[in-house]
PDB file of C-alpha atoms and ligand atoms in Angstrom:
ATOM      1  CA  UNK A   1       4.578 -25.008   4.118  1.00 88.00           C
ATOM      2  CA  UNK A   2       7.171 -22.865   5.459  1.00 97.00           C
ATOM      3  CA  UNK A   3       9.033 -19.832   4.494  1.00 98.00           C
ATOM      4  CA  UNK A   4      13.274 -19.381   4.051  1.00 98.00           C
ATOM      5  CA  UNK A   5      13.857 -16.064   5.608  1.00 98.00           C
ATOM      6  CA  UNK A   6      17.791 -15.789   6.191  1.00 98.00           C
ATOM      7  CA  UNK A   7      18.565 -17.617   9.381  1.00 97.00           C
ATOM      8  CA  UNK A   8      14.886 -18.223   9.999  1.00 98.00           C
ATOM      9  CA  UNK A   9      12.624 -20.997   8.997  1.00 98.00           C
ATOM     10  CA  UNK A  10       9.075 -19.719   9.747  1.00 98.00           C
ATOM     11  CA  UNK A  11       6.247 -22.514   9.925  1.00 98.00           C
ATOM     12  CA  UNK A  12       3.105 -21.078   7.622  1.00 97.00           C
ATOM     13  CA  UNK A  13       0.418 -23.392   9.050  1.00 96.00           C
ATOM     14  CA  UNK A  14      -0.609 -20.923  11.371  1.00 96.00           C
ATOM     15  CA  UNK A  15      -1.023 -17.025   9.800  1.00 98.00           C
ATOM     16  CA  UNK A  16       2.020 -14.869  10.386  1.00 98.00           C
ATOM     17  CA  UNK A  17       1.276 -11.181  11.761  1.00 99.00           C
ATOM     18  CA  UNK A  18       3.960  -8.611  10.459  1.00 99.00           C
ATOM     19  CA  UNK A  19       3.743  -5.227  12.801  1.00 98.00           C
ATOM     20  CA  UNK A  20       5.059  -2.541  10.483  1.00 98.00           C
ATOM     21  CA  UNK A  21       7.316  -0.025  11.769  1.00 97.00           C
ATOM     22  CA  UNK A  22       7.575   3.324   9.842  1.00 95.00           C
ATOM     23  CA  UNK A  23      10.356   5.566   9.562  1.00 95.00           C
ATOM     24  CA  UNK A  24       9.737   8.279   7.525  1.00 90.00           C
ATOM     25  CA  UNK A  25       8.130  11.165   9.104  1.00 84.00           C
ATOM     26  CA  UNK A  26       5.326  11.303   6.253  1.00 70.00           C
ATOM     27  CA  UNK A  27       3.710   8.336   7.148  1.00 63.00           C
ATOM     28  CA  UNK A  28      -0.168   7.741   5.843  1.00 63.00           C
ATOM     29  CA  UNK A  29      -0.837   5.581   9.016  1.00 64.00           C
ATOM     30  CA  UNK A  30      -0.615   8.494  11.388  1.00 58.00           C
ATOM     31  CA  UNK A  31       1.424   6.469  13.575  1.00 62.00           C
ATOM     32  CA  UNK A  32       3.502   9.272  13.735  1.00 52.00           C
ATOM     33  CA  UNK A  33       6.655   7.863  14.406  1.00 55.00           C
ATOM     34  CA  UNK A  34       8.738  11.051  12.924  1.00 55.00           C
ATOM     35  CA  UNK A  35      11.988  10.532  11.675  1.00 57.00           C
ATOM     36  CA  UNK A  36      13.511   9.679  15.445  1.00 88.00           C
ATOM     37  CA  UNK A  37      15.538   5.992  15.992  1.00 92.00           C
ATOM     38  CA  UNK A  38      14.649   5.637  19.696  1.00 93.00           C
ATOM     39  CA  UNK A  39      11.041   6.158  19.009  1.00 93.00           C
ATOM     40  CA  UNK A  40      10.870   3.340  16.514  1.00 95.00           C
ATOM     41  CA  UNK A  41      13.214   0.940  18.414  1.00 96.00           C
ATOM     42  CA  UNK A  42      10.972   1.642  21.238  1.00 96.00           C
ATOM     43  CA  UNK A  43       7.513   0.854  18.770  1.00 96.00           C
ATOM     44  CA  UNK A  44       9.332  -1.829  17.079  1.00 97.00           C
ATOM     45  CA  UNK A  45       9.439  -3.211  20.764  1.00 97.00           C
ATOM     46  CA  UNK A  46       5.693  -3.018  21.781  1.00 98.00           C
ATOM     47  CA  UNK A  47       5.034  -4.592  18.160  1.00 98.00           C
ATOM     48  CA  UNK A  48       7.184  -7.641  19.797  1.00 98.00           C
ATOM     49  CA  UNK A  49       5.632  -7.214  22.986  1.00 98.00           C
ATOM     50  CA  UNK A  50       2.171  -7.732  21.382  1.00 98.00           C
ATOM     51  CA  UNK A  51       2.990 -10.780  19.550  1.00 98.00           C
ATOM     52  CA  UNK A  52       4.215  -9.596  16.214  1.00 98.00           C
ATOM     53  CA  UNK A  53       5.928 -12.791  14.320  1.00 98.00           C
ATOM     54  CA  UNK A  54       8.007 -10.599  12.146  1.00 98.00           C
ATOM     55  CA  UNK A  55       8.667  -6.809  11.707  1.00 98.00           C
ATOM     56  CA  UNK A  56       8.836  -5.149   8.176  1.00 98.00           C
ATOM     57  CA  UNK A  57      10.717  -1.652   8.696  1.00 98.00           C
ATOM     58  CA  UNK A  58       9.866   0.955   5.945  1.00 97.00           C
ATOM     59  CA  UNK A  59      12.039   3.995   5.511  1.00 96.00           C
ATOM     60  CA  UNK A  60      10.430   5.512   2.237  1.00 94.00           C
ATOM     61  CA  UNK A  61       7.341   6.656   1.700  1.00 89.00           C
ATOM     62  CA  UNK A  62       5.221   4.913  -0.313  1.00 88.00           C
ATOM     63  CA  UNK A  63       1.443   6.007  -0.225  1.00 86.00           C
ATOM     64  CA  UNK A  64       0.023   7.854  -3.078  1.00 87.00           C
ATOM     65  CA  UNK A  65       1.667  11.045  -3.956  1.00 88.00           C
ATOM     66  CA  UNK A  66       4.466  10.372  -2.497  1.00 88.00           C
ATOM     67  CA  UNK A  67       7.869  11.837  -3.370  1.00 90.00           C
ATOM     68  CA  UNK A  68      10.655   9.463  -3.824  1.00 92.00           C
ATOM     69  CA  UNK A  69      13.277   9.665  -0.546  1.00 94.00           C
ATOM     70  CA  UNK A  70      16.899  10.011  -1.410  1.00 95.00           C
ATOM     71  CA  UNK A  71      18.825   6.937  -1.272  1.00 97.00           C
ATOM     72  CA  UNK A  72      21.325   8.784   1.850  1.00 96.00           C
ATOM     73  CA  UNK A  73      18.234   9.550   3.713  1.00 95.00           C
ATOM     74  CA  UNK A  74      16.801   6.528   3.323  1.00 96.00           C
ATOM     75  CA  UNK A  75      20.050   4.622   4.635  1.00 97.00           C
ATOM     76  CA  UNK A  76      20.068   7.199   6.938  1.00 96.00           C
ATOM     77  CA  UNK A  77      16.783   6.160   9.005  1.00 95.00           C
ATOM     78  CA  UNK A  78      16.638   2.139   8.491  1.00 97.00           C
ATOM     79  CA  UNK A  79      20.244   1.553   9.564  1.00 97.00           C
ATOM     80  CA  UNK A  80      20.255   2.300  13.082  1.00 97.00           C
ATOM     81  CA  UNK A  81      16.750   1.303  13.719  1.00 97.00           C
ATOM     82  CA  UNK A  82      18.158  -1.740  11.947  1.00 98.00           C
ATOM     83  CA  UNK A  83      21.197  -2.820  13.957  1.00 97.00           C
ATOM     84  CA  UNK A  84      19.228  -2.135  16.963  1.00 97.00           C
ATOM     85  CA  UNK A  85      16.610  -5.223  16.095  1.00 97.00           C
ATOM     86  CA  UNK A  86      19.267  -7.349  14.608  1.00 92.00           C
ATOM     87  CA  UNK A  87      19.316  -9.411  17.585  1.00 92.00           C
ATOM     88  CA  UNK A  88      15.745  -9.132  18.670  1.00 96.00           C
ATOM     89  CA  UNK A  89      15.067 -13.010  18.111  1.00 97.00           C
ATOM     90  CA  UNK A  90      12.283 -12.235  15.186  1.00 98.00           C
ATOM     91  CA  UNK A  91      12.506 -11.945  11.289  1.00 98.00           C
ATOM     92  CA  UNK A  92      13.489  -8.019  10.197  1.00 98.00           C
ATOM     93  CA  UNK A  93      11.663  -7.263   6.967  1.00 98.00           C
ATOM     94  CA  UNK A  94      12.845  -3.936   4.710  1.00 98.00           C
ATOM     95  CA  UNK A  95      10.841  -2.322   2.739  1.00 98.00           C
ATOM     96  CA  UNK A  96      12.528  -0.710   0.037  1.00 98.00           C
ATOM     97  CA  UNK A  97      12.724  -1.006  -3.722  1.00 98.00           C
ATOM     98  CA  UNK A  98      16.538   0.476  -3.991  1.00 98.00           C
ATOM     99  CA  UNK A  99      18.462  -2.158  -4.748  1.00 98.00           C
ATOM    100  CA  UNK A 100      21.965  -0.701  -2.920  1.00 98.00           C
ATOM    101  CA  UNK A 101      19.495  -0.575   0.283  1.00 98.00           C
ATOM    102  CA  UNK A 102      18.667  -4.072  -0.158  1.00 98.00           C
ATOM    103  CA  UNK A 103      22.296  -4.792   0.090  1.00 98.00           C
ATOM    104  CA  UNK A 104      23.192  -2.485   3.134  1.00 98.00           C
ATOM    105  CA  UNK A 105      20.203  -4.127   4.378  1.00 98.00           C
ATOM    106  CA  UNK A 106      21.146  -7.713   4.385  1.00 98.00           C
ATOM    107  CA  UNK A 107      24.585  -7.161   5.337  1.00 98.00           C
ATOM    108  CA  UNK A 108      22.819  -5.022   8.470  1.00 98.00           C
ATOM    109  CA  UNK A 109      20.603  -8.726   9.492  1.00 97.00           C
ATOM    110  CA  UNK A 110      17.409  -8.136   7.530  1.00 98.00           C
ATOM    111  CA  UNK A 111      15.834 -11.400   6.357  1.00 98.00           C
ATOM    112  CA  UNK A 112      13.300 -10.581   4.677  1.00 98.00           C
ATOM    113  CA  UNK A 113      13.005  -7.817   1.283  1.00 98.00           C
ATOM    114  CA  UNK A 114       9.618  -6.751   1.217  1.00 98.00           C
ATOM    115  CA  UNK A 115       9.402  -5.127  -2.551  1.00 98.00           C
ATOM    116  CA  UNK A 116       6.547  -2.429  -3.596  1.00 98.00           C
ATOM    117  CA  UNK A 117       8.196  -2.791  -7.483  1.00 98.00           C
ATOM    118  CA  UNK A 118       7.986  -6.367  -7.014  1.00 98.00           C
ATOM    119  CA  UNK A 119      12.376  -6.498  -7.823  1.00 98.00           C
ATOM    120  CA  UNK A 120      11.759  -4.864 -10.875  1.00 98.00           C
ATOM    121  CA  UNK A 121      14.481  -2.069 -10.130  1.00 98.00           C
ATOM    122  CA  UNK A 122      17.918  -2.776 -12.095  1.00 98.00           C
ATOM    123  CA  UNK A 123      19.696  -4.363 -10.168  1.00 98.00           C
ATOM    124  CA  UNK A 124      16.753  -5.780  -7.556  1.00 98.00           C
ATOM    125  CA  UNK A 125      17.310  -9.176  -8.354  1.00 98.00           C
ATOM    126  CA  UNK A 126      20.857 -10.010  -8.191  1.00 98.00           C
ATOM    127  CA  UNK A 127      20.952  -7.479  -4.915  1.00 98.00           C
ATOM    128  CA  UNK A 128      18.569 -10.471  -3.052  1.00 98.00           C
ATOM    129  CA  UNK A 129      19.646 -13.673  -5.163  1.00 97.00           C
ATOM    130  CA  UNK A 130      22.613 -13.959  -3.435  1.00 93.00           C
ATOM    131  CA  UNK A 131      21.732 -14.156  -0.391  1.00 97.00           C
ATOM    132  CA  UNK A 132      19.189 -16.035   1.261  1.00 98.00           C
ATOM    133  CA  UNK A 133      16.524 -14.052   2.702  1.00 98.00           C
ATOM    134  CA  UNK A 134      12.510 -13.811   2.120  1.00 98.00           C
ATOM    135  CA  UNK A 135      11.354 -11.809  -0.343  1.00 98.00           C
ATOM    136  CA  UNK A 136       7.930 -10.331  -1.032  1.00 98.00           C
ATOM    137  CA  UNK A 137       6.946  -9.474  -4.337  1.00 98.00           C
ATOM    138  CA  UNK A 138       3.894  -7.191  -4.673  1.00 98.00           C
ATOM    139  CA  UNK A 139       1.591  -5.615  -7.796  1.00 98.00           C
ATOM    140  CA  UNK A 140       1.500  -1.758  -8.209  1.00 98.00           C
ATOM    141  CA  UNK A 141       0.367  -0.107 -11.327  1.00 97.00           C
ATOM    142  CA  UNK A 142       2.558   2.954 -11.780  1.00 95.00           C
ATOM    143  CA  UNK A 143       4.482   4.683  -9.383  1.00 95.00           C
ATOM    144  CA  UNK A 144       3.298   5.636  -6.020  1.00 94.00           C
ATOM    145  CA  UNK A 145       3.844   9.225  -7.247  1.00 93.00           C
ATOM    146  CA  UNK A 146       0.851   9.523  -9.679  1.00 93.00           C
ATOM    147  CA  UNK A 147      -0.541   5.809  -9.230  1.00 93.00           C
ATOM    148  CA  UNK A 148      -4.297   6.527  -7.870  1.00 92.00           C
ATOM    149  CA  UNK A 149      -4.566   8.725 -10.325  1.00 92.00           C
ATOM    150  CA  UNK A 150      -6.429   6.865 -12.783  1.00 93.00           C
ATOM    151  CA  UNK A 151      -5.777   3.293 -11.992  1.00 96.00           C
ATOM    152  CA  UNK A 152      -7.169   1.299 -15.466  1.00 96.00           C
ATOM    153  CA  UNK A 153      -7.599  -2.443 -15.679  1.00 98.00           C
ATOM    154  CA  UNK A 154      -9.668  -4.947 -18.037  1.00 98.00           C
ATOM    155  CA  UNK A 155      -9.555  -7.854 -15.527  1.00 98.00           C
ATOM    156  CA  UNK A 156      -7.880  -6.420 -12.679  1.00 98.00           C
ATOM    157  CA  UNK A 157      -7.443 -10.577 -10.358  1.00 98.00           C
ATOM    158  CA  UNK A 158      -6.273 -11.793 -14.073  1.00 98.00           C
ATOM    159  CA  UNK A 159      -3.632  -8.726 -14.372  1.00 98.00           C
ATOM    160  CA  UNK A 160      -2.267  -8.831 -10.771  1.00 98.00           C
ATOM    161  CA  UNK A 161      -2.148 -12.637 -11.542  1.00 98.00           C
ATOM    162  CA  UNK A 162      -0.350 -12.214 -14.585  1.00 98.00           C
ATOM    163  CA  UNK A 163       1.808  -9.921 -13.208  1.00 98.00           C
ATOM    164  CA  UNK A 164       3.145 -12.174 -10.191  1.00 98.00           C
ATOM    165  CA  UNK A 165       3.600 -14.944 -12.415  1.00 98.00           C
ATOM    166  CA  UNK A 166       6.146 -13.008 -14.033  1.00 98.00           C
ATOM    167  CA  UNK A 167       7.933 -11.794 -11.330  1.00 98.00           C
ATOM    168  CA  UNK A 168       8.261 -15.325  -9.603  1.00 98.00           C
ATOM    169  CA  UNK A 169       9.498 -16.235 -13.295  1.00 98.00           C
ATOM    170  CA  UNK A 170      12.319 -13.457 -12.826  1.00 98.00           C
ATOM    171  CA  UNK A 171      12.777 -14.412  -9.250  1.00 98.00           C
ATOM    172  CA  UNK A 172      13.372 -17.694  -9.689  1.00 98.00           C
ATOM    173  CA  UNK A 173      15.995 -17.526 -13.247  1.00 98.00           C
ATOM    174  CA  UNK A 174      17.847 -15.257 -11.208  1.00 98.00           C
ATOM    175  CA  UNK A 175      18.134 -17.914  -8.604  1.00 98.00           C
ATOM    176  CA  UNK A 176      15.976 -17.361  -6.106  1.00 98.00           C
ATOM    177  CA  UNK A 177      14.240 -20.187  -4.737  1.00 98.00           C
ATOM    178  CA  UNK A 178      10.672 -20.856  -4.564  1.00 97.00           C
ATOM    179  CA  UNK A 179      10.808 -21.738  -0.358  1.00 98.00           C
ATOM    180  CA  UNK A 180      11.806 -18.157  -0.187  1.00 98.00           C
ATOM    181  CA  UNK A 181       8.823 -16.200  -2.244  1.00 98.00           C
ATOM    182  CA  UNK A 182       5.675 -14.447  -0.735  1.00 98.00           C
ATOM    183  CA  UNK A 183       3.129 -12.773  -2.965  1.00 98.00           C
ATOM    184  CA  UNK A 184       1.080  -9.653  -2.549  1.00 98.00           C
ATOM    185  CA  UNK A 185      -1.533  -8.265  -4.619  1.00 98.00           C
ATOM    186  CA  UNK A 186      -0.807  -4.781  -3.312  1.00 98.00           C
ATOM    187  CA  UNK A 187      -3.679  -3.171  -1.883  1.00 98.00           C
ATOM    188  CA  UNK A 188      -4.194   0.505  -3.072  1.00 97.00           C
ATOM    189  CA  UNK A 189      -1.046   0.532  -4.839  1.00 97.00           C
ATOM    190  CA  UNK A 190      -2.609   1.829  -8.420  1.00 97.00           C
ATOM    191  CA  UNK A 191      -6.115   0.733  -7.987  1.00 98.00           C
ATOM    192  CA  UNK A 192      -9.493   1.857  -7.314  1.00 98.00           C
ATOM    193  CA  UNK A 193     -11.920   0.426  -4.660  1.00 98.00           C
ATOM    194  CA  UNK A 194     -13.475  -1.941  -7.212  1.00 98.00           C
ATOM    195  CA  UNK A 195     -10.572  -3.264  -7.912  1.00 98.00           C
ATOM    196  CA  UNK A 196      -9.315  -3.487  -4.436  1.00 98.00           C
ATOM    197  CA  UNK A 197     -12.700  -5.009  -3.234  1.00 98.00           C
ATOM    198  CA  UNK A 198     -11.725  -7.362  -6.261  1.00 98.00           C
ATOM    199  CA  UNK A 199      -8.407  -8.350  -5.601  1.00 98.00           C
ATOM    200  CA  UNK A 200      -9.760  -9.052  -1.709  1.00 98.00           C
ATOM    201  CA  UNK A 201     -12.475 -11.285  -2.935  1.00 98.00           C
ATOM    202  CA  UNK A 202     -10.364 -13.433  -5.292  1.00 98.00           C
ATOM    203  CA  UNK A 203      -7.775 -13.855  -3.112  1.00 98.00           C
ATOM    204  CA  UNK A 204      -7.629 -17.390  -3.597  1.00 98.00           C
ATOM    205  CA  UNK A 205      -6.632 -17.154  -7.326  1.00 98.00           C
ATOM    206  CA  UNK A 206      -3.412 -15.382  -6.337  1.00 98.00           C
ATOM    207  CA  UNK A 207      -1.906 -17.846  -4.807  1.00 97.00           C
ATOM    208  CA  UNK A 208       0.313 -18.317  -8.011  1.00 97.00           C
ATOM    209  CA  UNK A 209       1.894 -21.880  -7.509  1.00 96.00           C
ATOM    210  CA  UNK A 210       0.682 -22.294  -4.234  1.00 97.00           C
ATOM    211  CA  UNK A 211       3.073 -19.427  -2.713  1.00 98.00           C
ATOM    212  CA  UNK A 212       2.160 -18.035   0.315  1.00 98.00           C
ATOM    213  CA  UNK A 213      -0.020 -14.779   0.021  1.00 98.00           C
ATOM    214  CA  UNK A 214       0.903 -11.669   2.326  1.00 99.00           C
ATOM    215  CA  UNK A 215      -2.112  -8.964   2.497  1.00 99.00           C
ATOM    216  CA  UNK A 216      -1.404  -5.407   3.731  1.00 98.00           C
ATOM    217  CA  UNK A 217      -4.670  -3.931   3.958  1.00 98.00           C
ATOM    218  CA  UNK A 218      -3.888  -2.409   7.476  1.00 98.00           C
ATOM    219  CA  UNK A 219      -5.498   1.450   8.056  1.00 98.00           C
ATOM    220  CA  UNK A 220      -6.017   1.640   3.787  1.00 98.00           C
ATOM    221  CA  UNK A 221      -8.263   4.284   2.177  1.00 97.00           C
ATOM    222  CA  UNK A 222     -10.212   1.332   0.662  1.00 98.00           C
ATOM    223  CA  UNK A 223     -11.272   1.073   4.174  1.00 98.00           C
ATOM    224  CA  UNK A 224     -11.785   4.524   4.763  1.00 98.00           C
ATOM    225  CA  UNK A 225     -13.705   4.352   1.777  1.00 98.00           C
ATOM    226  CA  UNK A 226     -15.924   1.795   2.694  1.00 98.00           C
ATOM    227  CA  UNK A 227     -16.607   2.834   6.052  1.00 98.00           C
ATOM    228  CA  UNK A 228     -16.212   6.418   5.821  1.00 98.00           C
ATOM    229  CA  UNK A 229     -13.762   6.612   8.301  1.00 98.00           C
ATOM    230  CA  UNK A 230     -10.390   8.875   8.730  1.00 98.00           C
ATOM    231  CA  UNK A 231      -7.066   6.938   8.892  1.00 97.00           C
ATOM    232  CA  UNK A 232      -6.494   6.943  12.878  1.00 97.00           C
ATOM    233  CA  UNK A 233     -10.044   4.962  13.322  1.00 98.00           C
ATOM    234  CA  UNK A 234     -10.193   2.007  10.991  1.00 98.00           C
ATOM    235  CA  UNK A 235      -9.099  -0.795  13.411  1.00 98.00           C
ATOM    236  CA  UNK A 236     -12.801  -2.749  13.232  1.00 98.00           C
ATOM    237  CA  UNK A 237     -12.561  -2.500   9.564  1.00 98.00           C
ATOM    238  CA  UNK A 238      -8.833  -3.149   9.493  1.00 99.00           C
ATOM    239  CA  UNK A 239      -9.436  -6.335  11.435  1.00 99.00           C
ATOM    240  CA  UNK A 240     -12.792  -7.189   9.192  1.00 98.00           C
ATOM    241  CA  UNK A 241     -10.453  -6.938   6.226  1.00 99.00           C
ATOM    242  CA  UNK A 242      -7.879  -9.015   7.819  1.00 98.00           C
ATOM    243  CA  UNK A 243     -10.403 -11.855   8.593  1.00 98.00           C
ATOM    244  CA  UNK A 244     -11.236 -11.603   4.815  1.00 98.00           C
ATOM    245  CA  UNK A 245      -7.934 -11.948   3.926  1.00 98.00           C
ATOM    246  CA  UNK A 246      -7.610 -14.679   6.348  1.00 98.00           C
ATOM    247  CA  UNK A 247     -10.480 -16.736   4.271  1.00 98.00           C
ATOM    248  CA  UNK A 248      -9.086 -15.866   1.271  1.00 98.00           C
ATOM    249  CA  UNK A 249      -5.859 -17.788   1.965  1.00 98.00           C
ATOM    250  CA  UNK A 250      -3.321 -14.847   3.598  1.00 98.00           C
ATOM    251  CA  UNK A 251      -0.732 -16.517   5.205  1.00 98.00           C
ATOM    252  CA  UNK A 252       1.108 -12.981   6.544  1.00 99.00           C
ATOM    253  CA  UNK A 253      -0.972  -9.844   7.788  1.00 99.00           C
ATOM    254  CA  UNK A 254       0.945  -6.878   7.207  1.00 98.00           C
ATOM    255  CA  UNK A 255      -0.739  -4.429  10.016  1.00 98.00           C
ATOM    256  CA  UNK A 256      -0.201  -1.489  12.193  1.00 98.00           C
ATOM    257  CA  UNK A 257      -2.537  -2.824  15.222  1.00 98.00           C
ATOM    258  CA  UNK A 258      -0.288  -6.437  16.554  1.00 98.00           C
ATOM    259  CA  UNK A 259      -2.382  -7.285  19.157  1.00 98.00           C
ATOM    260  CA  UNK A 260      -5.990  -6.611  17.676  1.00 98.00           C
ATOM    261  CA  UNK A 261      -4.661  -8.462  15.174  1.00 99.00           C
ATOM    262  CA  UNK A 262      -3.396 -11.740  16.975  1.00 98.00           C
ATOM    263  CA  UNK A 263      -7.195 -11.211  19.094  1.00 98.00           C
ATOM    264  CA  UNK A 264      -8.845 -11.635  15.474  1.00 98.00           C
ATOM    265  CA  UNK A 265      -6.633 -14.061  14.233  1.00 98.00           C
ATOM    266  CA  UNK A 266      -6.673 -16.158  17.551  1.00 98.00           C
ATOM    267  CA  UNK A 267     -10.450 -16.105  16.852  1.00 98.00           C
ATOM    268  CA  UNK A 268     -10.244 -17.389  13.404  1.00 98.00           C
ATOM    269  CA  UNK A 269      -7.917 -19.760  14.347  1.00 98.00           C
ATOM    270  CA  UNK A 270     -10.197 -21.686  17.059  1.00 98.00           C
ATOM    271  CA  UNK A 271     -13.148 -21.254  14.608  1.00 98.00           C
ATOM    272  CA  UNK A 272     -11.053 -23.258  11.687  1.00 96.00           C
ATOM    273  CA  UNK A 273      -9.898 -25.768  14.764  1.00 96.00           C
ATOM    274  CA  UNK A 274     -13.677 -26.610  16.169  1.00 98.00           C
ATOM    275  CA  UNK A 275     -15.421 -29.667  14.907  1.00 97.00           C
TER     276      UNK A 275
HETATM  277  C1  7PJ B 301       2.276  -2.484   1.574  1.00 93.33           C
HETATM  278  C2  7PJ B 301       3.661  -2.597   1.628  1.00 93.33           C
HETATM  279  C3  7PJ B 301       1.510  -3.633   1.206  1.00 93.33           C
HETATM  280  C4  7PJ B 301       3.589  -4.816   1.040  1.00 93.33           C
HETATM  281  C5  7PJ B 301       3.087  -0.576   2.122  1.00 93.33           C
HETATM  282  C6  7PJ B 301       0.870   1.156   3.884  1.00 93.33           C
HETATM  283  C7  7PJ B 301       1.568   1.694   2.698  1.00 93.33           C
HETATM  284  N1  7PJ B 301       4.317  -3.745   1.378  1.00 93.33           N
HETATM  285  N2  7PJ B 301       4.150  -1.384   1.967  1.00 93.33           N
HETATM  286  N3  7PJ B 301       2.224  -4.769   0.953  1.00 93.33           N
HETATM  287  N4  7PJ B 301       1.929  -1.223   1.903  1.00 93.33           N
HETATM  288  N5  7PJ B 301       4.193  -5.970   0.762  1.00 93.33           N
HETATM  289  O1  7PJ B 301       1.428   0.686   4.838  1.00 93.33           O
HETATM  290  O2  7PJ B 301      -0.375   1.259   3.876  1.00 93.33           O
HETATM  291  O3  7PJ B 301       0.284  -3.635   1.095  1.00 93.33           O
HETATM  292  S1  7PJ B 301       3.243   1.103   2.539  1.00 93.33           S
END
């Protein structure tokens, strides 16, 4: 299996780890990067350094309450942080939902769109189809605005699946191609712990037409509810949920911590490889 992403072909028989680099100076993670370019060039850099495959570069806010970033503001921290990595030798992943960022995006060297609204913006679809980069689609009841609010489901693995099988639908009338699809269940992005302890468990039935699953579970309150732990230390359960995902089928680990993350995954890795 392996994933289109622009100029990139990336093998997916070994897990992929995405570092995340933030850009808005609200950011849940506390990684505190503010709203300054060199700072996040200079992160974005150490996420190389510790063996990230890819980078996914996020200049909204999305975790719960947040308020939606102007479009100018938005363009206005990914673009030189951006063109700075364009020539960095890995995969740059946006973040964004907006499709006129999308476009500013690819035409900057992103090759990857990595989309909370799962392209459901006007416009989203025809802003990726054509070109040719990697795009994520991922669940989220509601808006990040009001979405943990009261997060309701029936069957919340049969939803999410439902859900994803319509957007790869979209994706693909609109002319996107299958080689270039992840899917994402979208941890904490309108649902409870149940139903994130849920989605984590059943992993395996997401995997909507065998596309490759990316799992961003990296630093989330479902861990800090679990554990009872504040955002700055939930690495061990950050990795346990990684290795969970890992079982479950995740083919990309969307995380704040590279090189725990490659230790874990390096682990899991010789484990699957032993006799
Ligand atoms: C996710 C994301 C995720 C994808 C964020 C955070 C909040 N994109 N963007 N999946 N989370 N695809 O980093 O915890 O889980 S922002």
């Amino acid at each position: 299996m392996k994933l289109h992403c622009g100029k990139f072909e990336l093998p997916l028989d070994r897990p992929l780890v995405m570092g995340i680099v933030n850009l808005t100076p609200d950011s849940f993670s506390g990684d505190g990067l503010g709203a300054s370019a060199e700072r996040a060039i200079a992160h974005a850099q150490a996420q190389i350094a510790a063996g990230a495959d890819l980078l996914d570069l996020g200049a909204e806010s999305s975790r719960p309450g947040a308020i939606p970033t102007s479009l100018e503001d938005e363009l206005r921290r990914l673009l030189p942080v951006l063109e700075a990595l364009s020539d960095c030798g890995l995969p740059i992943s946006v973040d964004t939902y907006k499709p006129e960022v999308m476009r500013a995006a690819l035409a900057a060297g992103a090759s990857m769109i990595n989309d909370i609204y799962g392209l459901r913006m006007p416009g989203a679809l025809e802003a990726v189809a054509s070109s040719d980069c990697a795009v994520c689609l991922m669940h989220m009841q509601g808006e990040p605005l009001t979405m943990q609010q009261q997060p309701v489901y029936a069957d919340v693995v049969a939803e999410v699946g439902a859900f994803l099988r319509e957007r790869v639908a979209a994706a693909q009338v609109a002319g996107v191609a299958r080689e270039r699809l992840v899917l994402d269940p979208g941890f904490c992005f309108g649902k409870t712990l149940a139903h994130n302890l849920s989605l984590l468990k059943h992993l395996p039935e997401l995997a909507i037409d065998g596309l490759p699953l990316l799992a961003g579970l990296s630093r989330k309150s479902m861990l800090g509810h679990v554990t009872g732990r504040e955002v700055g230390d939930r690495l061990a359960g950050s990795l346990a949920a990684a290795l969970m995902a890992l079982e479950g089928g995740a083919r990309i680990l969307r995380v704040h911590d590279v090189a725990a993350t490659r230790d874990a995954l390096a682990v899991w890795s010789a484990t699957h490889a032993a006799a």
